[in-house]
Amino acid sequence: MATTSCDVAIVGAGLGGCFLALLLGRRGQRVVVIEQGPSVPSAGADFLKPPGQRVLARHGLADLVERHGLRRDTIRYYHDGDPIRECRFPDGGFLIRPYRELVELIYTSCAMEGVEFWFGTSIDDIAIGDGQVEELTLSDGRTLKAGVVIGADGTKSAVRRALDIEQQTMPYERLLMRVATVPLTASVAQLNRLYFSSEGWLAYLYPLNRDQARVFVGLPPEDDKEIFQDGIPVLIDTLKRFVTDSSDAFNALQPATWQRIKVSSLRVAAYHKGNAALLGSAAFACHPMTGMGMSYTLHDAEILADVICTAGGDQDLLDRLLYARYEPRRHAHRELIDYGDALAATFRDRAAYLGAFRPDLHVYGDAAAPEEVPALQPI
Ligand SMILES: Cc1cc2nc3c(=O)[nH]c(=O)nc-3n(C[C@H](O)[C@H](O)[C@H](O)COP(=O)(O)OP(=O)(O)OC[C@H]3O[C@@H](n4cnc5c(N)ncnc54)[C@H](O)[C@@H]3O)c2cc1C
């Protein structure tokens, strides 16, 4: 089979890969995106917080993304059934939009920029010579030569493995997560409510659209078998102990399909090597309680697009720009990962959780300007 050449090869068509492809395509780069699945990923995050919305707005995508999304501006926190605090998001709040829909919108915009997507194929081999990625061999036998290679291929990144970049994955072992999509009820339509219990449980209920709601349940691993394999009625009895203002949703929980989600944090030793760089969950992962992974990934893609276009095919300049402008993102990511760790470690203890909660990071991430820092509101 013939070898294809392009300016940038992106492995992974998630939010990070698709958004970077769009930015590069708009600036005249020839981009090929390689995705192992048959289409863009079907499951993932639901919340786009203010920093991510601002990135999309800078690139003229705010209206497009907003059109079918749901706006919310408050999350109410409970502990052992008592409301303890509210986090209010100023300036229009945050956006709820299922991950697949969000990524699909960006993917669709890529078509106008001439970005090529190769679905249903993955990386078999990455040839590296002289510190640079020289060629990608795909599982369908095709080969690809690219000036720049981006690993936007998730937490188990094949690109990261090929570059021999060390990583540290830390599963949140004390908190198993389950998620279900259920019919929307009045209490969930009214407010996003996040419940914690001193027994190590959490429940988060929020609307997805005008008809459906999402329910996340977190629980100690030793309770999972009893609850999810032996009997959902036990789930409802346990939720009744600390979910006080959402009981109208209980009836919908029993017939629901509960999907198990593995959640880990991920830190890596470097974000690039030569002409290859990591983006999104290939580079960092934090606890979903921060709700910020997509926002940081969108900003990272913006930086990468700028670096790649400024380097204009000069490999030495690319390497230097990645060091100077992209590698420092590790500090912001580390702060976010530590924050997610702190939330996950403290939520059983009301005072400790409130002490760990940072409204600045929660609402604006590392993009907070001092005058924007909101307060946690007492109820
Ligand atoms: C449970 C959960 C909830 C979350 N909630 C939120 C939230 O509400 N708000 C928020 O901002 N962030 C949230 N996040 C984080 C957010 O999901 C990530 O930051 C974001 O999805 C990163 O996008 P990505 O493009 O790096 O990765 P992904 O979406 O994981 O995309 C990676 C893509 O690479 C493909 N791929 C993998 N290996 C290969 C290969 N070898 N060859 C070809 N293709 C490959 C995969 O099929 C996939 O399509 C959440 C994360 C989790 C786990």
XYZ file of C-alpha atoms and ligand atoms in Angstrom:
432
model
C 0.000 0.000 0.000
C 1.188 3.530 -0.753
C 2.474 5.771 2.013
C 0.457 8.941 2.713
C 2.225 12.141 3.735
C 0.738 14.931 5.816
C 1.810 17.852 7.999
C 0.236 16.522 11.205
C -0.994 13.045 12.148
C -3.306 12.973 15.149
C -4.006 9.641 16.819
C -7.442 9.702 18.499
C -10.671 11.462 17.468
C -11.839 12.497 20.959
C -12.375 16.114 21.939
C -8.648 16.894 22.018
C -7.831 15.282 18.660
C -10.842 16.741 16.835
C -10.394 20.267 18.186
C -6.685 20.339 17.369
C -7.449 18.993 13.880
C -9.968 21.778 13.352
C -7.562 24.535 14.449
C -4.761 23.163 12.270
C -7.034 22.577 9.274
C -8.213 26.173 9.475
C -4.608 27.310 9.286
C -3.944 25.369 6.125
C -2.180 22.320 7.604
C -2.780 18.954 5.992
C -4.095 16.833 8.858
C -4.927 13.117 9.124
C -6.767 11.843 12.230
C -6.512 8.122 12.993
C -9.269 6.666 15.157
C -9.568 3.035 16.204
C -13.350 3.241 16.669
C -15.942 3.387 13.898
C -16.691 7.054 14.726
C -15.933 9.648 17.386
C -16.103 8.259 20.964
C -19.589 7.587 22.242
C -19.241 8.216 25.966
C -17.488 10.669 28.228
C -17.844 14.000 29.925
C -21.036 16.065 30.127
C -19.986 19.433 31.611
C -18.199 22.185 29.793
C -17.142 24.801 32.300
C -16.365 28.504 31.653
C -12.694 28.128 30.598
C -13.600 25.578 27.913
C -16.516 27.704 26.729
C -14.151 30.660 26.406
C -11.751 28.634 24.261
C -14.585 27.600 21.931
C -15.841 31.199 21.817
C -12.371 32.401 20.743
C -12.728 30.129 17.706
C -16.295 31.049 16.784
C -17.805 27.787 18.089
C -19.765 29.058 21.102
C -23.130 29.365 19.338
C -22.779 26.022 17.613
C -22.033 24.192 20.854
C -24.658 26.099 22.823
C -27.537 25.469 20.434
C -28.767 22.204 21.926
C -26.902 22.379 25.229
C -28.422 23.041 28.624
C -27.217 25.927 30.783
C -26.923 25.626 34.571
C -25.331 27.936 37.093
C -25.524 26.232 40.495
C -24.439 22.986 42.110
C -25.787 22.282 45.607
C -23.660 20.060 47.841
C -25.049 17.829 50.586
C -23.395 15.797 53.302
C -25.270 13.007 55.103
C -28.492 14.528 53.808
C -27.858 18.144 54.905
C -27.320 20.878 52.321
C -23.877 22.313 53.128
C -22.921 24.737 50.349
C -23.692 25.940 46.847
C -21.187 26.673 44.135
C -22.520 29.372 41.824
C -21.084 29.917 38.382
C -21.309 33.549 37.263
C -21.700 34.800 33.671
C -24.112 32.238 32.263
C -22.755 29.269 34.220
C -21.661 25.988 32.660
C -22.972 23.988 29.745
C -24.300 20.419 29.832
C -23.904 18.594 26.567
C -23.225 14.844 26.169
C -19.628 14.216 25.087
C -20.487 12.490 21.832
C -22.627 15.421 20.675
C -19.921 17.937 21.530
C -17.161 15.998 19.781
C -19.392 15.333 16.768
C -20.004 19.066 16.306
C -16.290 19.739 16.190
C -15.709 16.709 13.959
C -18.368 17.972 11.526
C -16.688 21.399 11.420
C -13.398 19.659 10.478
C -14.882 18.489 7.160
C -14.994 22.094 5.909
C -11.258 22.438 6.592
C -10.220 19.389 4.593
C -9.176 17.303 7.619
C -9.051 13.582 6.766
C -10.385 11.048 9.269
C -9.358 7.413 9.058
C -11.780 5.475 11.249
C -11.538 1.823 12.233
C -7.756 1.680 12.261
C -5.146 1.952 14.981
C -1.400 2.184 15.395
C 0.569 -1.033 14.841
C 4.031 0.446 14.813
C 5.717 3.806 15.249
C 9.155 4.048 13.647
C 11.461 6.422 15.510
C 14.858 7.518 14.203
C 17.118 10.276 15.496
C 14.599 11.213 18.194
C 11.847 11.909 15.634
C 8.798 9.873 14.667
C 9.449 8.915 11.052
C 6.511 6.750 10.098
C 3.292 5.279 11.466
C 2.143 1.817 10.411
C -1.557 1.222 10.878
C -3.458 -1.978 11.640
C -5.053 -1.919 8.159
C -1.604 -1.941 6.533
C -1.510 1.748 5.579
C 1.556 3.832 6.392
C 1.676 7.509 7.202
C 4.548 10.009 7.250
C 3.916 13.212 9.173
C 5.972 16.260 10.155
C 4.302 16.236 13.580
C 2.583 13.371 15.420
C 0.072 13.973 18.210
C -0.966 11.260 20.642
C -4.546 12.242 21.543
C -5.299 8.577 22.101
C -6.525 8.523 25.679
C -5.154 7.213 28.948
C -3.669 4.045 27.424
C -1.949 6.020 24.644
C -0.024 3.913 22.115
C 1.907 7.012 21.065
C 3.059 7.589 24.646
C 4.216 3.959 24.854
C 6.134 4.230 21.585
C 7.840 7.421 22.771
C 8.819 5.582 25.955
C 7.455 8.340 28.167
C 7.010 7.219 31.767
C 3.552 7.429 33.273
C 1.994 6.993 36.666
C -1.609 5.819 36.849
C -3.386 5.946 40.201
C -6.821 4.287 40.271
C -9.253 5.805 42.784
C -9.621 2.471 44.490
C -11.811 3.587 47.366
C -14.540 4.906 45.087
C -16.150 2.819 42.348
C -18.277 4.802 39.938
C -21.507 3.762 38.224
C -23.575 5.858 35.853
C -27.093 5.572 34.428
C -29.286 7.674 32.161
C -32.837 7.945 33.493
C -36.020 9.947 32.786
C -35.881 13.530 34.070
C -37.817 14.292 37.265
C -38.805 17.649 38.783
C -36.075 17.825 41.451
C -33.318 17.103 38.934
C -34.726 19.629 36.472
C -34.684 22.204 39.270
C -31.063 21.944 40.449
C -27.831 19.940 40.131
C -27.396 18.170 43.451
C -24.275 16.354 44.601
C -24.682 14.235 47.717
C -21.877 12.794 49.851
C -22.069 10.447 52.811
C -19.676 9.796 55.640
C -19.952 6.081 54.691
C -17.998 6.832 51.490
C -20.867 7.123 49.012
C -21.745 9.867 46.573
C -24.672 10.509 44.248
C -24.795 13.219 41.607
C -28.021 13.941 39.733
C -28.296 16.413 36.860
C -30.381 16.958 33.732
C -29.006 15.984 30.356
C -31.723 17.541 28.236
C -35.452 18.225 28.565
C -36.296 14.509 28.982
C -33.312 12.723 30.481
C -31.110 12.919 33.538
C -27.766 11.429 34.429
C -27.146 9.798 37.794
C -23.625 9.057 39.009
C -23.231 6.838 42.042
C -19.878 6.412 43.753
C -19.457 3.746 46.405
C -16.822 1.778 48.295
C -15.755 -1.256 46.221
C -16.839 -3.717 48.908
C -20.456 -2.473 48.522
C -20.534 -2.802 44.721
C -21.294 -6.527 44.481
C -24.154 -6.403 46.960
C -25.704 -3.358 45.348
C -25.188 -3.707 41.619
C -24.941 -7.427 41.131
C -27.346 -8.734 43.747
C -30.090 -6.167 43.949
C -30.893 -2.590 42.987
C -33.503 -2.248 45.807
C -30.543 -2.164 48.196
C -29.195 0.793 46.207
C -32.362 2.780 46.764
C -32.438 1.922 50.480
C -28.863 3.128 50.813
C -29.475 6.314 48.798
C -32.465 7.118 51.003
C -30.031 7.522 53.901
C -28.279 10.550 52.379
C -30.105 11.651 49.181
C -32.734 13.878 50.748
C -34.038 16.261 48.086
C -34.175 14.018 44.996
C -36.422 11.160 46.069
C -38.662 11.646 43.003
C -35.801 10.131 40.964
C -35.649 6.859 42.954
C -38.331 5.030 40.944
C -36.312 5.485 37.766
C -33.166 3.926 39.246
C -34.341 0.340 39.506
C -34.975 -0.326 35.781
C -31.899 1.684 34.736
C -28.787 0.142 33.179
C -25.818 0.926 35.415
C -22.538 1.175 33.592
C -19.333 0.840 35.578
C -16.671 3.508 34.977
C -13.020 3.157 35.856
C -11.554 6.381 37.141
C -7.824 6.988 37.626
C -5.499 9.937 37.717
C -2.611 9.974 35.279
C 0.664 11.887 35.331
C 3.389 11.566 32.731
C 7.080 12.478 32.801
C 7.089 14.575 29.580
C 4.558 15.963 27.127
C 6.666 15.674 23.996
C 9.667 14.054 22.392
C 11.104 15.482 19.190
C 8.261 15.973 16.723
C 5.635 14.093 18.779
C 3.443 15.417 21.605
C 0.679 14.131 23.870
C -2.700 15.809 24.263
C -5.716 15.366 26.559
C -6.073 12.132 28.508
C -2.877 10.787 26.949
C -1.036 13.531 28.868
C -3.019 13.894 32.095
C -6.169 12.675 33.808
C -7.749 14.012 36.975
C -10.749 12.981 39.051
C -14.001 13.853 37.209
C -15.191 15.710 40.341
C -13.129 18.677 39.072
C -15.221 18.798 35.855
C -12.280 20.487 34.131
C -10.554 17.865 31.942
C -12.168 19.077 28.707
C -11.524 22.753 29.453
C -7.803 22.198 29.988
C -7.605 19.913 26.938
C -9.201 22.558 24.698
C -6.713 25.174 25.906
C -3.822 22.731 25.399
C -4.976 22.092 21.820
C -4.959 25.852 21.225
C -1.353 26.088 22.409
C -0.298 23.069 20.337
C -1.920 24.451 17.181
C -0.085 27.717 17.639
C 3.255 26.008 18.282
C 2.914 23.704 15.251
C 1.940 26.533 12.898
C 4.673 28.858 14.207
C 7.319 26.142 13.747
C 6.171 25.797 10.128
C 7.927 22.450 9.571
C 11.238 23.457 11.237
C 11.873 20.477 13.566
C 14.385 22.254 15.839
C 12.081 25.206 16.310
C 9.157 22.848 16.976
C 11.123 21.077 19.703
C 12.124 24.378 21.314
C 8.592 25.791 21.164
C 7.135 22.626 22.667
C 9.612 22.921 25.546
C 8.940 26.591 26.084
C 5.169 26.765 25.570
C 3.659 23.302 25.948
C 5.681 21.478 28.623
C 4.878 24.195 31.249
C 1.218 23.105 31.038
C 2.275 20.238 33.308
C 2.236 22.652 36.268
C -1.402 23.582 35.674
C -2.344 19.928 35.120
C -0.521 18.845 38.275
C -2.448 21.424 40.311
C -5.723 20.109 38.862
C -4.821 16.456 39.490
C -3.847 17.276 43.086
C -7.132 19.117 43.486
C -9.113 16.108 42.185
C -7.168 13.876 44.587
C -8.025 16.194 47.488
C -11.753 16.198 46.644
C -11.817 12.412 46.293
C -9.917 11.948 49.557
C -12.020 14.274 51.709
C -15.671 13.995 50.639
C -16.581 11.632 53.507
C -15.681 14.384 55.974
C -17.776 17.535 55.691
C -15.253 19.992 57.141
C -12.302 18.475 55.294
C -14.195 18.576 51.972
C -15.198 22.202 52.412
C -11.588 22.987 53.343
C -10.299 21.290 50.176
C -12.900 22.857 47.852
C -11.429 25.660 45.725
C -14.093 27.792 44.038
C -11.418 29.422 41.838
C -10.254 26.104 40.344
C -13.754 24.685 40.289
C -15.228 27.496 38.232
C -12.383 28.983 36.202
C -9.548 26.460 36.448
C -6.091 27.956 35.964
C -7.641 30.683 33.791
C -9.119 32.480 36.836
C -8.440 36.182 36.968
C -8.224 37.418 40.599
C -11.414 39.473 40.314
C -13.323 36.443 39.058
C -12.802 34.164 42.023
C -16.278 33.221 43.263
C -17.129 32.164 46.795
C -18.725 28.958 48.000
C -22.182 30.128 49.087
C -23.610 29.061 52.420
C -27.229 27.892 52.096
C -16.206 9.587 34.145
C -15.583 10.836 33.593
C -16.325 12.010 33.610
C -15.744 13.182 33.115
N -16.484 14.321 33.185
C -15.946 15.481 32.744
C -16.728 16.686 32.736
O -17.914 16.688 33.121
N -16.143 17.817 32.264
C -14.858 17.826 31.781
O -14.388 18.894 31.376
N -14.105 16.709 31.753
C -14.613 15.540 32.209
N -13.889 14.384 32.132
C -12.564 14.418 31.450
C -12.743 14.390 29.920
O -13.525 13.262 29.561
C -11.379 14.341 29.202
O -10.619 15.438 29.616
C -11.518 14.407 27.684
O -12.402 13.416 27.232
C -10.150 14.213 27.018
O -10.339 14.072 25.643
P -9.312 13.218 24.759
O -9.564 13.650 23.353
O -7.967 13.309 25.297
O -9.637 11.674 25.024
P -10.725 10.617 24.582
O -12.087 11.168 24.480
O -10.490 9.475 25.507
O -10.316 10.183 23.114
C -9.278 9.290 22.832
C -9.590 8.657 21.494
O -8.447 7.922 21.051
C -8.868 6.706 20.467
N -7.735 5.764 20.517
C -7.184 5.195 21.611
N -6.128 4.417 21.257
C -6.020 4.507 19.916
C -5.127 3.944 18.960
N -4.119 3.153 19.343
N -5.288 4.225 17.653
C -6.315 5.033 17.248
N -7.203 5.610 18.111
C -7.044 5.366 19.429
C -10.061 6.287 21.337
O -10.901 5.365 20.671
C -10.747 7.644 21.563
O -11.692 7.944 20.561
C -14.421 13.190 32.607
C -13.684 12.001 32.591
C -14.256 10.841 33.090
C -13.431 9.583 33.087
